[in-house]
PDB file of C-alpha atoms in Angstrom:
ATOM      1  CA  MET A   1     -72.390  29.178 329.749  1.00 46.00           C
ATOM      2  CA  ALA A   2     -69.298  27.578 327.562  1.00 48.00           C
ATOM      3  CA  PHE A   3     -71.502  24.765 326.210  1.00 47.00           C
ATOM      4  CA  PRO A   4     -74.130  27.156 324.212  1.00 51.00           C
ATOM      5  CA  ASN A   5     -71.373  29.263 323.055  1.00 54.00           C
ATOM      6  CA  ASP A   6     -69.383  26.522 321.748  1.00 59.00           C
ATOM      7  CA  ASN A   7     -72.932  25.037 320.127  1.00 61.00           C
ATOM      8  CA  ARG A   8     -73.524  28.455 318.326  1.00 62.00           C
ATOM      9  CA  ILE A   9     -69.896  27.977 317.019  1.00 65.00           C
ATOM     10  CA  ILE A  10     -70.620  24.823 315.681  1.00 64.00           C
ATOM     11  CA  LEU A  11     -73.834  26.039 313.801  1.00 64.00           C
ATOM     12  CA  ALA A  12     -71.967  29.084 312.537  1.00 64.00           C
ATOM     13  CA  LEU A  13     -69.231  27.172 310.881  1.00 68.00           C
ATOM     14  CA  GLY A  14     -71.506  24.486 309.368  1.00 67.00           C
ATOM     15  CA  ALA A  15     -73.661  27.154 307.880  1.00 66.00           C
ATOM     16  CA  VAL A  16     -70.813  28.384 306.469  1.00 65.00           C
ATOM     17  CA  LEU A  17     -69.422  25.396 305.161  1.00 70.00           C
ATOM     18  CA  ALA A  18     -72.491  24.600 303.475  1.00 69.00           C
ATOM     19  CA  VAL A  19     -72.685  27.950 301.654  1.00 68.00           C
ATOM     20  CA  VAL A  20     -69.422  27.103 299.866  1.00 69.00           C
ATOM     21  CA  ALA A  21     -70.103  23.732 299.026  1.00 70.00           C
ATOM     22  CA  ALA A  22     -73.127  25.291 297.352  1.00 70.00           C
ATOM     23  CA  VAL A  23     -71.067  27.659 295.553  1.00 67.00           C
ATOM     24  CA  VAL A  24     -68.541  25.019 294.371  1.00 65.00           C
ATOM     25  CA  ILE A  25     -71.281  22.740 293.072  1.00 70.00           C
ATOM     26  CA  ALA A  26     -72.755  25.619 291.226  1.00 62.00           C
ATOM     27  CA  LEU A  27     -69.370  26.634 289.577  1.00 65.00           C
ATOM     28  CA  ILE A  28     -68.811  22.814 288.630  1.00 63.00           C
ATOM     29  CA  PHE A  29     -72.315  22.956 286.831  1.00 58.00           C
ATOM     30  CA  THR A  30     -72.014  25.958 285.636  1.00 55.00           C
ATOM     31  CA  SER A  31     -68.759  25.074 283.707  1.00 52.00           C
ATOM     32  CA  ARG A  32     -70.084  22.034 282.377  1.00 52.00           C
ATOM     33  CA  GLY A  33     -73.116  23.528 280.599  1.00 48.00           C
ATOM     34  CA  GLY A  34     -70.595  25.972 279.241  1.00 46.00           C
ATOM     35  CA  ASP A  35     -69.628  23.701 276.484  1.00 45.00           C
ATOM     36  CA  ASP A  36     -72.691  23.064 275.151  1.00 45.00           C
ATOM     37  CA  ALA A  37     -74.291  26.625 275.360  1.00 42.00           C
ATOM     38  CA  PRO A  38     -75.306  28.393 271.993  1.00 41.00           C
ATOM     39  CA  ASP A  39     -72.626  30.815 270.474  1.00 43.00           C
ATOM     40  CA  THR A  40     -73.174  34.591 271.860  1.00 39.00           C
ATOM     41  CA  PRO A  41     -74.181  36.795 268.881  1.00 36.00           C
ATOM     42  CA  GLU A  42     -70.910  38.335 268.317  1.00 35.00           C
ATOM     43  CA  GLU A  43     -69.354  34.686 267.954  1.00 33.00           C
ATOM     44  CA  ARG A  44     -71.821  33.766 265.765  1.00 30.00           C
ATOM     45  CA  ALA A  45     -71.121  36.771 263.448  1.00 32.00           C
ATOM     46  CA  GLY A  46     -67.632  35.652 263.452  1.00 31.00           C
ATOM     47  CA  LEU A  47     -68.462  32.295 261.717  1.00 30.00           C
ATOM     48  CA  GLN A  48     -67.455  32.277 258.152  1.00 36.00           C
ATOM     49  CA  LEU A  49     -69.431  30.349 255.621  1.00 37.00           C
ATOM     50  CA  ASP A  50     -67.309  28.033 252.839  1.00 44.00           C
ATOM     51  CA  VAL A  51     -68.915  28.226 249.493  1.00 44.00           C
ATOM     52  CA  THR A  52     -66.229  26.091 248.170  1.00 40.00           C
ATOM     53  CA  GLU A  53     -67.052  22.544 249.271  1.00 44.00           C
ATOM     54  CA  ALA A  54     -70.024  21.158 247.171  1.00 44.00           C
ATOM     55  CA  PRO A  55     -72.870  20.207 249.578  1.00 53.00           C
ATOM     56  CA  ASP A  56     -74.341  16.649 249.047  1.00 62.00           C
ATOM     57  CA  LEU A  57     -78.112  17.514 247.674  1.00 69.00           C
ATOM     58  CA  GLU A  58     -80.762  15.102 248.058  1.00 81.00           C
ATOM     59  CA  PRO A  59     -83.065  14.815 245.175  1.00 81.00           C
ATOM     60  CA  THR A  60     -85.858  16.180 246.636  1.00 86.00           C
ATOM     61  CA  ARG A  61     -84.172  19.163 248.863  1.00 91.00           C
ATOM     62  CA  GLU A  62     -85.208  22.521 247.671  1.00 93.00           C
ATOM     63  CA  LEU A  63     -82.621  25.756 247.303  1.00 93.00           C
ATOM     64  CA  ARG A  64     -82.720  29.305 245.905  1.00 95.00           C
ATOM     65  CA  CYS A  65     -82.939  29.116 242.187  1.00 95.00           C
ATOM     66  CA  PHE A  66     -81.776  32.058 239.813  1.00 94.00           C
ATOM     67  CA  VAL A  67     -83.191  32.126 236.282  1.00 93.00           C
ATOM     68  CA  ASN A  68     -81.148  34.852 234.139  1.00 87.00           C
ATOM     69  CA  GLY A  69     -80.059  36.336 237.086  1.00 86.00           C
ATOM     70  CA  GLN A  70     -83.217  36.708 239.093  1.00 91.00           C
ATOM     71  CA  PHE A  71     -84.243  34.570 241.971  1.00 93.00           C
ATOM     72  CA  VAL A  72     -87.515  32.589 240.694  1.00 94.00           C
ATOM     73  CA  GLY A  73     -88.273  30.724 244.191  1.00 95.00           C
ATOM     74  CA  MET A  74     -87.430  27.081 245.868  1.00 95.00           C
ATOM     75  CA  ALA A  75     -86.679  24.380 243.647  1.00 95.00           C
ATOM     76  CA  THR A  76     -84.481  21.147 243.441  1.00 94.00           C
ATOM     77  CA  LEU A  77     -81.721  21.221 241.447  1.00 93.00           C
ATOM     78  CA  ALA A  78     -82.882  19.184 238.774  1.00 94.00           C
ATOM     79  CA  ASP A  79     -86.129  21.484 238.453  1.00 96.00           C
ATOM     80  CA  CYS A  80     -83.608  24.534 238.536  1.00 96.00           C
ATOM     81  CA  ALA A  81     -81.643  23.117 235.789  1.00 95.00           C
ATOM     82  CA  ARG A  82     -84.841  22.493 234.006  1.00 95.00           C
ATOM     83  CA  GLN A  83     -85.933  26.111 234.276  1.00 95.00           C
ATOM     84  CA  ASN A  84     -82.886  27.176 232.879  1.00 95.00           C
ATOM     85  CA  GLY A  85     -82.752  24.935 230.123  1.00 94.00           C
ATOM     86  CA  VAL A  86     -79.329  23.500 231.050  1.00 93.00           C
ATOM     87  CA  ALA A  87     -78.011  20.049 232.397  1.00 92.00           C
ATOM     88  CA  THR A  88     -77.226  20.029 236.229  1.00 91.00           C
ATOM     89  CA  GLU A  89     -73.536  20.033 235.929  1.00 88.00           C
ATOM     90  CA  ALA A  90     -74.144  23.394 234.458  1.00 90.00           C
ATOM     91  CA  LEU A  91     -75.397  25.060 237.898  1.00 92.00           C
ATOM     92  CA  ASP A  92     -73.425  26.559 240.487  1.00 93.00           C
ATOM     93  CA  VAL A  93     -73.816  25.640 244.061  1.00 91.00           C
ATOM     94  CA  GLY A  94     -73.509  27.200 247.240  1.00 88.00           C
ATOM     95  CA  LEU A  95     -74.246  30.406 249.596  1.00 86.00           C
ATOM     96  CA  ASP A  96     -75.658  33.410 247.804  1.00 84.00           C
ATOM     97  CA  GLU A  97     -75.622  36.716 249.434  1.00 82.00           C
ATOM     98  CA  THR A  98     -78.460  35.927 252.098  1.00 85.00           C
ATOM     99  CA  GLY A  99     -76.183  32.786 253.534  1.00 86.00           C
ATOM    100  CA  ALA A 100     -78.667  30.290 251.776  1.00 90.00           C
ATOM    101  CA  LEU A 101     -78.214  27.669 249.581  1.00 91.00           C
ATOM    102  CA  ALA A 102     -78.541  28.331 245.933  1.00 93.00           C
ATOM    103  CA  ALA A 103     -78.166  27.216 242.329  1.00 94.00           C
ATOM    104  CA  ALA A 104     -77.390  29.282 239.258  1.00 95.00           C
ATOM    105  CA  PRO A 105     -75.967  28.610 235.686  1.00 95.00           C
ATOM    106  CA  THR A 106     -72.013  29.149 235.873  1.00 93.00           C
ATOM    107  CA  ALA A 107     -71.291  33.199 235.633  1.00 94.00           C
ATOM    108  CA  VAL A 108     -74.669  34.010 234.878  1.00 92.00           C
ATOM    109  CA  PHE A 109     -74.131  36.849 237.346  1.00 92.00           C
ATOM    110  CA  ALA A 110     -70.512  37.711 235.250  1.00 94.00           C
ATOM    111  CA  PRO A 111     -70.306  36.699 231.969  1.00 94.00           C
ATOM    112  CA  PRO A 112     -66.524  36.719 230.048  1.00 95.00           C
ATOM    113  CA  PRO A 113     -65.787  40.162 229.222  1.00 96.00           C
ATOM    114  CA  GLU A 114     -64.444  40.812 225.724  1.00 94.00           C
ATOM    115  CA  GLU A 115     -60.872  39.493 225.137  1.00 93.00           C
ATOM    116  CA  PRO A 116     -57.996  41.939 225.905  1.00 92.00           C
ATOM    117  CA  PRO A 117     -56.232  44.146 222.375  1.00 85.00           C
ATOM    118  CA  LEU A 118     -53.674  42.159 221.183  1.00 72.00           C
ATOM    119  CA  ASN A 119     -51.401  45.119 221.822  1.00 61.00           C
ATOM    120  CA  LEU A 120     -50.871  44.798 225.168  1.00 53.00           C
ATOM    121  CA  THR A 121     -49.485  48.418 225.425  1.00 38.00           C
ATOM    122  CA  ASP A 122     -53.053  49.300 224.524  1.00 43.00           C
ATOM    123  CA  LEU A 123     -54.269  47.964 227.535  1.00 46.00           C
ATOM    124  CA  ALA A 124     -55.253  50.746 230.193  1.00 41.00           C
ATOM    125  CA  GLY A 125     -53.700  50.438 233.651  1.00 42.00           C
ATOM    126  CA  VAL A 126     -51.157  48.232 232.427  1.00 43.00           C
ATOM    127  CA  ASN A 127     -48.250  48.220 234.556  1.00 44.00           C
ATOM    128  CA  PRO A 128     -44.467  47.007 233.457  1.00 43.00           C
ATOM    129  CA  PRO A 129     -43.036  44.306 235.439  1.00 44.00           C
ATOM    130  CA  ASP A 130     -41.494  45.556 238.552  1.00 41.00           C
ATOM    131  CA  ALA A 131     -38.724  42.990 238.214  1.00 39.00           C
ATOM    132  CA  THR A 132     -35.379  43.363 235.654  1.00 41.00           C
ATOM    133  CA  PRO A 133     -35.032  40.019 233.798  1.00 42.00           C
ATOM    134  CA  VAL A 134     -31.649  38.311 235.296  1.00 41.00           C
ATOM    135  CA  SER A 135     -29.380  36.248 233.680  1.00 47.00           C
ATOM    136  CA  PRO A 136     -29.592  32.838 234.604  1.00 48.00           C
ATOM    137  CA  PRO A 137     -26.554  31.164 236.542  1.00 51.00           C
ATOM    138  CA  PRO A 138     -24.172  28.739 234.545  1.00 55.00           C
ATOM    139  CA  GLY A 139     -24.856  25.123 234.886  1.00 51.00           C
ATOM    140  CA  PRO A 140     -28.343  22.904 234.244  1.00 49.00           C
ATOM    141  CA  GLN A 141     -31.000  24.704 234.815  1.00 44.00           C
ATOM    142  CA  PRO A 142     -34.572  23.149 236.307  1.00 41.00           C
ATOM    143  CA  VAL A 143     -37.239  22.967 233.477  1.00 39.00           C
ATOM    144  CA  GLN A 144     -39.780  25.776 234.032  1.00 42.00           C
ATOM    145  CA  GLN A 145     -43.330  26.333 232.329  1.00 50.00           C
ATOM    146  CA  ALA A 146     -43.133  28.343 229.266  1.00 73.00           C
ATOM    147  CA  GLY A 147     -44.220  31.833 230.374  1.00 88.00           C
ATOM    148  CA  ALA A 148     -46.639  34.047 229.034  1.00 95.00           C
ATOM    149  CA  ALA A 149     -48.611  37.708 229.928  1.00 96.00           C
ATOM    150  CA  CYS A 150     -50.642  37.598 232.918  1.00 97.00           C
ATOM    151  CA  LEU A 151     -53.659  40.124 232.861  1.00 97.00           C
ATOM    152  CA  ARG A 152     -56.320  40.611 235.548  1.00 97.00           C
ATOM    153  CA  HIS A 153     -59.728  42.205 234.503  1.00 97.00           C
ATOM    154  CA  VAL A 154     -61.064  44.603 237.290  1.00 94.00           C
ATOM    155  CA  GLY A 155     -63.286  47.808 236.952  1.00 92.00           C
ATOM    156  CA  GLY A 156     -63.987  46.967 233.222  1.00 92.00           C
ATOM    157  CA  GLU A 157     -60.863  46.837 231.950  1.00 95.00           C
ATOM    158  CA  TRP A 158     -57.772  44.481 231.745  1.00 96.00           C
ATOM    159  CA  ARG A 159     -54.529  45.194 233.968  1.00 95.00           C
ATOM    160  CA  GLN A 160     -51.210  43.079 233.450  1.00 96.00           C
ATOM    161  CA  LEU A 161     -50.132  41.822 236.434  1.00 95.00           C
ATOM    162  CA  SER A 162     -46.627  40.025 234.650  1.00 95.00           C
ATOM    163  CA  ALA A 163     -45.322  40.183 231.285  1.00 94.00           C
ATOM    164  CA  SER A 164     -44.123  36.742 231.739  1.00 94.00           C
ATOM    165  CA  MET A 165     -45.624  33.992 234.142  1.00 94.00           C
ATOM    166  CA  SER A 166     -46.222  30.259 234.252  1.00 95.00           C
ATOM    167  CA  GLN A 167     -49.826  29.624 234.279  1.00 95.00           C
ATOM    168  CA  GLY A 168     -49.699  28.228 237.709  1.00 95.00           C
ATOM    169  CA  ALA A 169     -48.159  31.038 238.849  1.00 95.00           C
ATOM    170  CA  CYS A 170     -50.777  33.313 237.286  1.00 97.00           C
ATOM    171  CA  VAL A 171     -53.590  31.798 238.583  1.00 97.00           C
ATOM    172  CA  GLN A 172     -52.102  31.682 241.990  1.00 96.00           C
ATOM    173  CA  ALA A 173     -51.802  35.775 241.583  1.00 96.00           C
ATOM    174  CA  LEU A 174     -55.277  36.082 240.036  1.00 97.00           C
ATOM    175  CA  PHE A 175     -57.581  33.800 242.524  1.00 97.00           C
ATOM    176  CA  ALA A 176     -55.604  32.466 245.323  1.00 96.00           C
ATOM    177  CA  GLY A 177     -57.379  33.178 248.623  1.00 95.00           C
ATOM    178  CA  THR A 178     -60.714  34.085 246.467  1.00 95.00           C
ATOM    179  CA  CYS A 179     -63.968  32.246 246.725  1.00 93.00           C
ATOM    180  CA  VAL A 180     -67.095  33.297 244.534  1.00 94.00           C
ATOM    181  CA  ARG A 181     -70.734  32.689 244.910  1.00 92.00           C
ATOM    182  CA  PRO A 182     -72.900  30.684 242.886  1.00 93.00           C
ATOM    183  CA  GLY A 183     -73.426  32.595 239.590  1.00 94.00           C
ATOM    184  CA  ASP A 184     -70.343  34.596 239.628  1.00 94.00           C
ATOM    185  CA  ALA A 185     -67.069  34.709 238.505  1.00 96.00           C
ATOM    186  CA  GLN A 186     -63.868  36.430 238.287  1.00 97.00           C
ATOM    187  CA  TYR A 187     -61.531  36.244 235.010  1.00 98.00           C
ATOM    188  CA  GLY A 188     -58.151  36.897 234.079  1.00 97.00           C
ATOM    189  CA  ARG A 189     -55.801  35.593 231.028  1.00 97.00           C
ATOM    190  CA  TRP A 190     -52.505  33.902 230.691  1.00 97.00           C
ATOM    191  CA  GLY A 191     -51.315  34.298 226.781  1.00 95.00           C
ATOM    192  CA  ASP A 192     -54.324  33.833 224.714  1.00 94.00           C
ATOM    193  CA  LEU A 193     -56.281  31.821 227.490  1.00 96.00           C
ATOM    194  CA  THR A 194     -59.029  33.172 229.180  1.00 97.00           C
ATOM    195  CA  LEU A 195     -59.163  32.204 232.742  1.00 98.00           C
ATOM    196  CA  ARG A 196     -61.926  31.949 234.768  1.00 97.00           C
ATOM    197  CA  LEU A 197     -62.721  31.591 238.663  1.00 97.00           C
ATOM    198  CA  VAL A 198     -66.235  30.281 239.355  1.00 95.00           C
ATOM    199  CA  PRO A 199     -67.540  28.220 243.082  1.00 93.00           C
ATOM    200  CA  ARG A 200     -64.729  25.385 243.804  1.00 91.00           C
ATOM    201  CA  ARG A 201     -62.721  25.641 240.899  1.00 94.00           C
ATOM    202  CA  VAL A 202     -60.879  27.991 238.061  1.00 96.00           C
ATOM    203  CA  GLU A 203     -61.608  27.163 234.148  1.00 96.00           C
ATOM    204  CA  GLN A 204     -59.729  28.065 231.061  1.00 97.00           C
ATOM    205  CA  SER A 205     -61.125  28.613 227.596  1.00 96.00           C
ATOM    206  CA  GLN A 206     -59.145  28.816 224.205  1.00 95.00           C
ATOM    207  CA  ASP A 207     -62.330  31.093 222.220  1.00 95.00           C
ATOM    208  CA  ASN A 208     -63.135  32.912 225.798  1.00 94.00           C
ATOM    209  CA  SER A 209     -66.725  30.778 225.356  1.00 92.00           C
ATOM    210  CA  ARG A 210     -66.520  27.111 225.753  1.00 93.00           C
ATOM    211  CA  PHE A 211     -64.576  26.765 229.304  1.00 95.00           C
ATOM    212  CA  ARG A 212     -63.343  23.421 230.909  1.00 95.00           C
ATOM    213  CA  THR A 213     -61.714  23.010 234.356  1.00 94.00           C
ATOM    214  CA  LEU A 214     -58.241  23.677 234.904  1.00 95.00           C
ATOM    215  CA  ALA A 215     -57.909  23.194 238.874  1.00 95.00           C
ATOM    216  CA  GLU A 216     -60.021  22.593 242.037  1.00 94.00           C
ATOM    217  CA  GLN A 217     -60.692  24.948 244.656  1.00 94.00           C
ATOM    218  CA  ASP A 218     -60.020  23.912 248.263  1.00 93.00           C
ATOM    219  CA  ARG A 219     -62.000  24.794 251.207  1.00 90.00           C
ATOM    220  CA  ASN A 220     -59.661  27.590 251.958  1.00 93.00           C
ATOM    221  CA  CYS A 221     -59.706  29.118 248.546  1.00 94.00           C
ATOM    222  CA  GLN A 222     -56.687  27.816 247.232  1.00 95.00           C
ATOM    223  CA  PHE A 223     -55.430  25.494 244.598  1.00 94.00           C
ATOM    224  CA  PRO A 224     -53.110  22.941 245.770  1.00 90.00           C
ATOM    225  CA  GLY A 225     -52.254  21.530 242.613  1.00 83.00           C
ATOM    226  CA  LEU A 226     -50.820  24.604 241.234  1.00 82.00           C
ATOM    227  CA  ARG A 227     -47.515  25.655 241.354  1.00 71.00           C
TER     228      ARG A 227
END
């Protein structure tokens, strides 16, 4: 009677080992497949779309086109520029509020506001500088960029950030960490210059009308070239 009992024990142990082996193999394949598995909805929702990188567009690729602030349908970059009556370089290209690639004339959704009054004390919401000027220590001083008043346009009015700040510091205070979508813009002032943030760059203008690039914006919405 001992032999049948030993045989059953051997069979039972074999079955247990087979189950354990099957579980281990299944875990191995599952762990390998997990790397290629699609993101969950929660993970996809956390992905950030960057509008600061200018996409490489094929001439035949269509994107959402805006004319006079209105979506007019899909068009190539050249066709969209033609419909707007501007050169292709005058279009900002990036992701719109739907997350789709779009093109629109620079600042079409946010044209330049009126210049602030010459007398800064007449500005609504002006805050005096927090810091009291401190006399520099004796000895040679590093050369610094001349300071000027730095203002932000928000809520339909101009608000002063500082009474005296370098241009680079003003741009950083106004726009660092902020990206805008195609056709949109944010505005500030440094002295008598209008500053404008548009996709991928900040611009300046002496007449509040004709703008030229001041600094490029990187993919993290920063201005590494400005200090």
